[in-house]
Amino acid sequence: MKKKYLFFLGITGFLIFPWYGCKENEKALSERQAFIIPDSIQMRMKFDTVTTGPVTEAITLTGTVDFDQDHQVNVFPLVSGNAQEVKVQPGDQVRAGQVLAVVKSGEMAGYSNNLVTAESNLTVAKKNLEAQKDLFKSGLSSQLDVTAAQSNYEQAAAQLEMIRRILKINGNNTQGDYIIKSPIDGFVVQRNVTNNTSIRTDNGTNLFTISDLRQVWVQANVYESNIEKVHVGDSVNVTTVSYPGKIFRGKIDKIMNVLDPSSKVMKVRIVLPNPGFLLKPQMFARVVLNHQLQKKSICISSHAVVFDHSQNYVLVYHGKGRAEIRPVEVISMVGD
């Protein structure tokens, strides 16, 4: 359509009601009867311009909010012992380095004892090396004796360094305690330990799960009929029951190229920023993907369409107060 028309919104109720009040039939509607709009009403009208754009098909998917597993950490015990002073609950926000719990551990006490022994051995080896060097200068000791003393000193130093590294991995505590700390900023989403729980390193159960909820995943379901219309990088709008008026915008980050054998759907992953931590894992999500077709059509604001008696209409304004009621066919509606 080369010629552009203006349609208005604010006057809809004023024009359609008296027009229908005259009980005109569909034939009269199709004749596009013109109306003269008073100046007082024109001042309150809203106008928009008809444009031409690609036809967009809105594909609606269902899904759930999930943790961003690339920013989630499972905390496992490095030593055996007895849990004491569990300081956090599921849902608590924690910072990197914050203490989650304390474990009284015999292994940690053993490491502390090994540290004292290694420090003593290094001191003895150092004095022996110095003595052998003095004897060698006096001719009372051979080069072989000095080499052996040097080797013993280096072995004692290596043993001490190993013990220090082990203690560093386990929190550098020399009081027999293993301090469990959060490795990242985030929220405690799972806790499998309580006070006085016995902990063993051969148990595969993690003690805590920490997840950074500043970014979440939405796992959406795609039925077979829509698979060809979904691509990596497609923009989507996500809404939830909890925030019906809020739209979260993201893109398809990954397509799982297999179908679930029970539900017969393919999963796609959408990465969403989560400011204010509004999105909670396991929330139900509605995902709308806009798929552009290879054709164009007239585009108008959805607020300008009036539906009555099984027909859609728009009000076309020709200027100088003249307006026309025109029936239209809605091919597709995407947002507004």
Coordinates of N, CA and C in Angstrom, one line a residue, residues 3-9 11 15 35-39 41-43 45-48 50 314-326:
K3 N 0.1 4.4 -0.2 CA -0.4 5.6 0.5 C -0.5 5.2 2.0
K4 N 0.0 6.0 2.9 CA -0.1 5.8 4.3 C -1.3 6.4 4.9
Y5 N -2.0 5.7 5.8 CA -3.1 6.3 6.5 C -2.8 6.4 8.0
L6 N -3.6 7.3 8.6 CA -3.4 7.4 10.1 C -4.6 6.8 10.8
F7 N -4.4 6.0 11.8 CA -5.5 5.5 12.6 C -5.4 6.0 14.0
F8 N -6.5 6.2 14.6 CA -6.5 6.8 16.0 C -7.1 5.9 17.0
L9 N -6.7 6.1 18.3 CA -7.1 5.2 19.3 C -8.1 5.8 20.3
I11 N -10.5 7.9 20.2 CA -11.9 8.2 19.9 C -12.7 7.0 19.6
L15 N -16.9 6.7 18.5 CA -17.4 6.5 17.1 C -18.2 5.2 16.9
F35 N -17.2 9.8 8.6 CA -17.7 10.5 9.7 C -17.0 11.8 9.8
I36 N -17.7 12.9 10.3 CA -17.0 14.1 10.5 C -16.8 14.2 12.1
I37 N -15.6 14.3 12.5 CA -15.2 14.3 13.9 C -15.2 15.8 14.4
P38 N -15.9 16.1 15.5 CA -15.9 17.4 16.0 C -14.4 17.8 16.5
D39 N -14.1 19.1 16.4 CA -12.8 19.6 16.8 C -12.5 19.3 18.3
I41 N -13.3 16.7 20.0 CA -12.9 15.3 20.1 C -11.5 15.1 19.4
Q42 N -11.2 15.7 18.3 CA -10.0 15.6 17.6 C -8.8 15.9 18.5
M43 N -9.0 16.8 19.5 CA -7.9 17.2 20.4 C -7.5 16.1 21.3
M45 N -7.7 12.8 20.4 CA -7.4 11.6 19.6 C -5.9 11.3 19.6
K46 N -5.6 10.0 19.5 CA -4.2 9.5 19.3 C -4.0 9.0 17.9
F47 N -3.0 9.4 17.2 CA -2.8 9.0 15.8 C -1.5 8.1 15.7
D48 N -1.5 7.2 14.8 CA -0.3 6.4 14.5 C -0.3 6.2 12.9
V50 N 0.5 3.9 9.6 CA 0.5 2.5 9.1 C 1.9 2.3 8.4
V314 N -10.5 -1.1 12.0 CA -9.7 0.1 12.4 C -10.4 1.3 12.0
L315 N -10.0 2.5 12.6 CA -10.6 3.8 12.2 C -9.5 4.5 11.4
V316 N -9.8 4.8 10.1 CA -8.8 5.5 9.3 C -9.1 6.9 9.2
Y317 N -8.2 7.8 9.5 CA -8.4 9.2 9.5 C -7.9 9.8 8.2
H318 N -8.7 10.6 7.5 CA -8.4 11.2 6.2 C -8.0 12.7 6.3
G319 N -8.1 13.2 7.5 CA -7.9 14.7 7.6 C -9.2 15.5 7.6
K320 N -9.1 16.7 8.1 CA -10.2 17.6 8.1 C -11.5 17.0 8.8
G321 N -11.2 16.2 9.9 CA -12.3 15.6 10.7 C -12.9 14.4 10.0
R322 N -12.5 14.0 8.9 CA -13.1 12.8 8.2 C -12.4 11.5 8.6
A323 N -13.3 10.6 9.0 CA -12.8 9.3 9.5 C -13.6 8.2 8.8
E324 N -13.0 7.0 8.7 CA -13.6 5.9 8.0 C -13.4 4.6 8.9
I325 N -14.5 3.8 9.0 CA -14.4 2.6 9.7 C -14.1 1.5 8.7
R326 N -13.0 0.8 8.8 CA -12.6 -0.2 7.8 C -12.4 -1.6 8.5

